[in-house]
mmCIF file of C-alpha atoms in Angstrom:
data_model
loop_
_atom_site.group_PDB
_atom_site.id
_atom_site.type_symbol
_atom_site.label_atom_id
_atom_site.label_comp_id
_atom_site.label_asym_id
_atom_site.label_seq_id
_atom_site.Cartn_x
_atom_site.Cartn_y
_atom_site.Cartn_z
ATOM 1 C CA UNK A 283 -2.276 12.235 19.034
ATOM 2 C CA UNK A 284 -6.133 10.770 19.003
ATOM 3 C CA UNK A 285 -5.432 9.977 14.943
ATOM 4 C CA UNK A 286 -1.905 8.243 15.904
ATOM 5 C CA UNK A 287 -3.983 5.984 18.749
ATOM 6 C CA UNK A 288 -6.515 5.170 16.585
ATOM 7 C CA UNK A 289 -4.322 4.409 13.432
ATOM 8 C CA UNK A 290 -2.558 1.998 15.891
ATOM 9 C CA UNK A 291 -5.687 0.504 17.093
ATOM 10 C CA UNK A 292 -6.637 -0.085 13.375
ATOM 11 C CA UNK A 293 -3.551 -2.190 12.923
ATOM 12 C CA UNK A 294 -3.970 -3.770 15.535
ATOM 13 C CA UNK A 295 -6.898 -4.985 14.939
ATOM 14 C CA UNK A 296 -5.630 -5.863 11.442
ATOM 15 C CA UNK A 297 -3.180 -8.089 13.354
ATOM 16 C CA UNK A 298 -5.146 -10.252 15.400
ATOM 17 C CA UNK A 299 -7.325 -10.967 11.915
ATOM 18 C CA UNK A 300 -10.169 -9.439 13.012
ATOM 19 C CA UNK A 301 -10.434 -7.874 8.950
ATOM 20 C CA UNK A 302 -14.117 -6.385 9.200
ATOM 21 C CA UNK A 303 -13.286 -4.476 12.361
ATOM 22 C CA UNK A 304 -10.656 -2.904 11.515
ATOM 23 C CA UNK A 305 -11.838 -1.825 7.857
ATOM 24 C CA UNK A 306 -15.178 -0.018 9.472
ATOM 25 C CA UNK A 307 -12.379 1.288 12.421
ATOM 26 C CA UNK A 308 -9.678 2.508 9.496
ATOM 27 C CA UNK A 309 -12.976 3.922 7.432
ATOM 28 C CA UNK A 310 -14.379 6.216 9.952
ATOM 29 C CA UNK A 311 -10.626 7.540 10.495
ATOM 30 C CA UNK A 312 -10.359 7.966 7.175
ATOM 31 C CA UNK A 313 -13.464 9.944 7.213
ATOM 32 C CA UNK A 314 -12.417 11.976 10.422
ATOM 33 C CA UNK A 315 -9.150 12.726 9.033
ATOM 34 C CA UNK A 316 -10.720 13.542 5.797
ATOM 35 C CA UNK A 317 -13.106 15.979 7.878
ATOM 36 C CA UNK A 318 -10.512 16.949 9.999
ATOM 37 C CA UNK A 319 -7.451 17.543 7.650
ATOM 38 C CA UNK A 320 -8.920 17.491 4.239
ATOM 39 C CA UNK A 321 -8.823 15.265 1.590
ATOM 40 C CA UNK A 322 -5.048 15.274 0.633
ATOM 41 C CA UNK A 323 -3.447 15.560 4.053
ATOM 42 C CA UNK A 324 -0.577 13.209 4.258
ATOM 43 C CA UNK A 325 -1.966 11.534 7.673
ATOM 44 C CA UNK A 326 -4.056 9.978 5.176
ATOM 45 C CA UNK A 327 -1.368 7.684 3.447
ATOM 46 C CA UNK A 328 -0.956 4.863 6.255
ATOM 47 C CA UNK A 329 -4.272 4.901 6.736
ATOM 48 C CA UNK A 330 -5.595 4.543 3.045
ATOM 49 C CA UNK A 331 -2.569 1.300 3.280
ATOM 50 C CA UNK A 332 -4.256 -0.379 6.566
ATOM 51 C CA UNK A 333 -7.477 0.250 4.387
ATOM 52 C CA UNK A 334 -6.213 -1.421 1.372
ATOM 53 C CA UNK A 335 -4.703 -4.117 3.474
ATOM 54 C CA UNK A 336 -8.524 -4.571 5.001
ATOM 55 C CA UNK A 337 -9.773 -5.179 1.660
ATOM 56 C CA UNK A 338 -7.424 -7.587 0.536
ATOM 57 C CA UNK A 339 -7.967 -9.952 3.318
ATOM 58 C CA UNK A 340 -11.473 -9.485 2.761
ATOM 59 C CA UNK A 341 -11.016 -10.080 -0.741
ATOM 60 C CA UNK A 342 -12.142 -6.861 -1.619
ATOM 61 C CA UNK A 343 -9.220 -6.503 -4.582
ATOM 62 C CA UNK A 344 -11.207 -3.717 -6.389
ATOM 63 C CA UNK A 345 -11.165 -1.252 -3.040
ATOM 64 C CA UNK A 346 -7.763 -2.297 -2.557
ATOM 65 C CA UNK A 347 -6.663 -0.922 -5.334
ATOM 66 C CA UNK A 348 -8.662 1.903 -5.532
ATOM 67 C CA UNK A 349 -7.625 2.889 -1.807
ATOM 68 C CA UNK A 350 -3.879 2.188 -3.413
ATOM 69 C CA UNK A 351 -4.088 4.385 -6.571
ATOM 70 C CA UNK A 352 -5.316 7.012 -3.860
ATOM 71 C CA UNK A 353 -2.628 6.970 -1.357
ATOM 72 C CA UNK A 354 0.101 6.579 -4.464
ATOM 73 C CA UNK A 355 -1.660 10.124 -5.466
ATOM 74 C CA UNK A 356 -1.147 11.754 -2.091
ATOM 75 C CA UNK A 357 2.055 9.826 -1.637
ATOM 76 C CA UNK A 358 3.845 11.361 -4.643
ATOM 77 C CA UNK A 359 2.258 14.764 -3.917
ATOM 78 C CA UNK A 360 3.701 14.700 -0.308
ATOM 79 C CA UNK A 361 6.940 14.051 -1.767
ATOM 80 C CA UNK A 362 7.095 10.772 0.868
ATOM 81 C CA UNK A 363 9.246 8.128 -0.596
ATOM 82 C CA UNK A 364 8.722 5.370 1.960
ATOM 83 C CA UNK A 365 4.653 5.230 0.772
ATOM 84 C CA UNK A 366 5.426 5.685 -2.566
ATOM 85 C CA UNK A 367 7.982 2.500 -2.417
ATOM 86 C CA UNK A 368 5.480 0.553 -0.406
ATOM 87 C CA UNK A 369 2.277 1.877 -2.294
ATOM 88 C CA UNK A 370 4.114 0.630 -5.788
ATOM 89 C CA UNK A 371 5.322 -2.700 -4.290
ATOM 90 C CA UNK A 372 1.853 -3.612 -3.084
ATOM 91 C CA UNK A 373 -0.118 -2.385 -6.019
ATOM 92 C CA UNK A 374 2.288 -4.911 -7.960
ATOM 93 C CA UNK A 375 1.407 -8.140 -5.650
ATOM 94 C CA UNK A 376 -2.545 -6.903 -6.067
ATOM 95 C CA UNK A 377 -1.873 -6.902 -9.500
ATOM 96 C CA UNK A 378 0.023 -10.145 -10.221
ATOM 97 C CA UNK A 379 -2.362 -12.048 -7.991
ATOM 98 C CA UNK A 380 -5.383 -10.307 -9.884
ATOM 99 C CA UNK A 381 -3.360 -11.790 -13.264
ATOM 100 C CA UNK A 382 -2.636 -8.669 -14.637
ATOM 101 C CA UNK A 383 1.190 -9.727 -15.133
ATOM 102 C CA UNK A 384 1.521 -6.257 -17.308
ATOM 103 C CA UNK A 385 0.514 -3.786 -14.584
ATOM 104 C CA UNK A 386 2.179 -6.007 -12.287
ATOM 105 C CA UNK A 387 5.503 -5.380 -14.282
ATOM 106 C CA UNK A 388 4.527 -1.417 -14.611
ATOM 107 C CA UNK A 389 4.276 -1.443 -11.008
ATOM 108 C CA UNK A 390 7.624 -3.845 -10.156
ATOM 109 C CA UNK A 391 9.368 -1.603 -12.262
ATOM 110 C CA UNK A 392 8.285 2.116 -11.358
ATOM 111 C CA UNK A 393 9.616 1.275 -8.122
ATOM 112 C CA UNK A 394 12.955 0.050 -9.072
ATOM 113 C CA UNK A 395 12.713 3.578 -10.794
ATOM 114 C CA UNK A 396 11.842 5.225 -7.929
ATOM 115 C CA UNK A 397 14.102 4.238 -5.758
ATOM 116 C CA UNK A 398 17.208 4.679 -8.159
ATOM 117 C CA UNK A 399 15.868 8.433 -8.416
ATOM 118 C CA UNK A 400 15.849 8.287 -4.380
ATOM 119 C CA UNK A 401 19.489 7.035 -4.235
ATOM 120 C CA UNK A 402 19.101 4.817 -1.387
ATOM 121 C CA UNK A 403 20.358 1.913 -1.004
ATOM 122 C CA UNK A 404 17.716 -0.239 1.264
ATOM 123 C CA UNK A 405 15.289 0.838 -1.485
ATOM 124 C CA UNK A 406 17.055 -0.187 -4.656
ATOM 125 C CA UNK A 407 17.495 -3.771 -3.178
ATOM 126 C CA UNK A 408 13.982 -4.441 -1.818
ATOM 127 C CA UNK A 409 12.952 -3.554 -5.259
ATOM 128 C CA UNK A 410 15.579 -5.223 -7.004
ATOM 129 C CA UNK A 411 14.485 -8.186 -4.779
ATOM 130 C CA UNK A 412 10.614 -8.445 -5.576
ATOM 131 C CA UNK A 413 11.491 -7.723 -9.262
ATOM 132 C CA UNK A 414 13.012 -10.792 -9.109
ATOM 133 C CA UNK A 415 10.549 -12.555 -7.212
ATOM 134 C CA UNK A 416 7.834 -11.598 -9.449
ATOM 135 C CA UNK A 417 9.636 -13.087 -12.879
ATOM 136 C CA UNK A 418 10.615 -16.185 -10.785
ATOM 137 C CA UNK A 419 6.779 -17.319 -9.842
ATOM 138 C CA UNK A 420 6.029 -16.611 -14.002
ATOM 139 C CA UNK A 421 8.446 -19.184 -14.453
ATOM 140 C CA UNK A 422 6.655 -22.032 -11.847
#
């Protein structure tokens, strides 16, 4: 329950803009949970997302994606669909804001992928959806 609170707190914190808090909160959870759990526990996913969401408000795109690439890894091990959709979706905005319009594409499209393989609906058509999105702003 402690990890729950202070995952909360984290986003919380997140919420009310207050970016450097909550990345040195949502870093020593990370490290507890890490201590705690081990490296690859699945606890670890929402956390290494607030994290990557810390970093991109602080314009810290590099850790972002790094913190990304690391929760898609324990994501897809897990077997836990939701991160995997939202891990792919954001990795594509880092990258298409970044410029990379290729890995932006890889990223767009892996989850349209993914959530065909999942068969559900809600995630077909939010992927569909920023698919779309994404080739409409190359156009402007």
């Amino acid at each position: 329950a402690s990890f729950g609170l202070r995952r909360r707190t984290g986003y919380l914190l997140h919420e009310a803009g207050q970016y450097t808090e909550a990345r040195a909160h949502n870093l020593a959870l990370l490290h507890d949970i890490e201590t705690t759990l081990g490296a690859d526990d699945a606890l670890l996913v929402i956390v290494l997302i607030n994290l990557a969401q810390n970093h991109y408000e602080l314009r810290e795109f590099g850790l972002a994606q790094d913190r990304l690439t690391r929760c898609l890894t324990i994501a897809t091990t897990q077997t836990d669909h939701w991160a995997i959709d939202q891990t792919l979706f954001q990795l594509g905005v880092l990258s298409h804001e970044q410029g990379d319009q290729d890995a932006a594409r890889d990223y767009f499209e892996r989850r349209l992928t993914h959530a065909q393989a999942c068969e559900n609906d809600d995630f077909i058509e939010q992927a569909q959806q920023s698919l779309l999105e994404w080739q409409a702003r190359l156009r402007t």
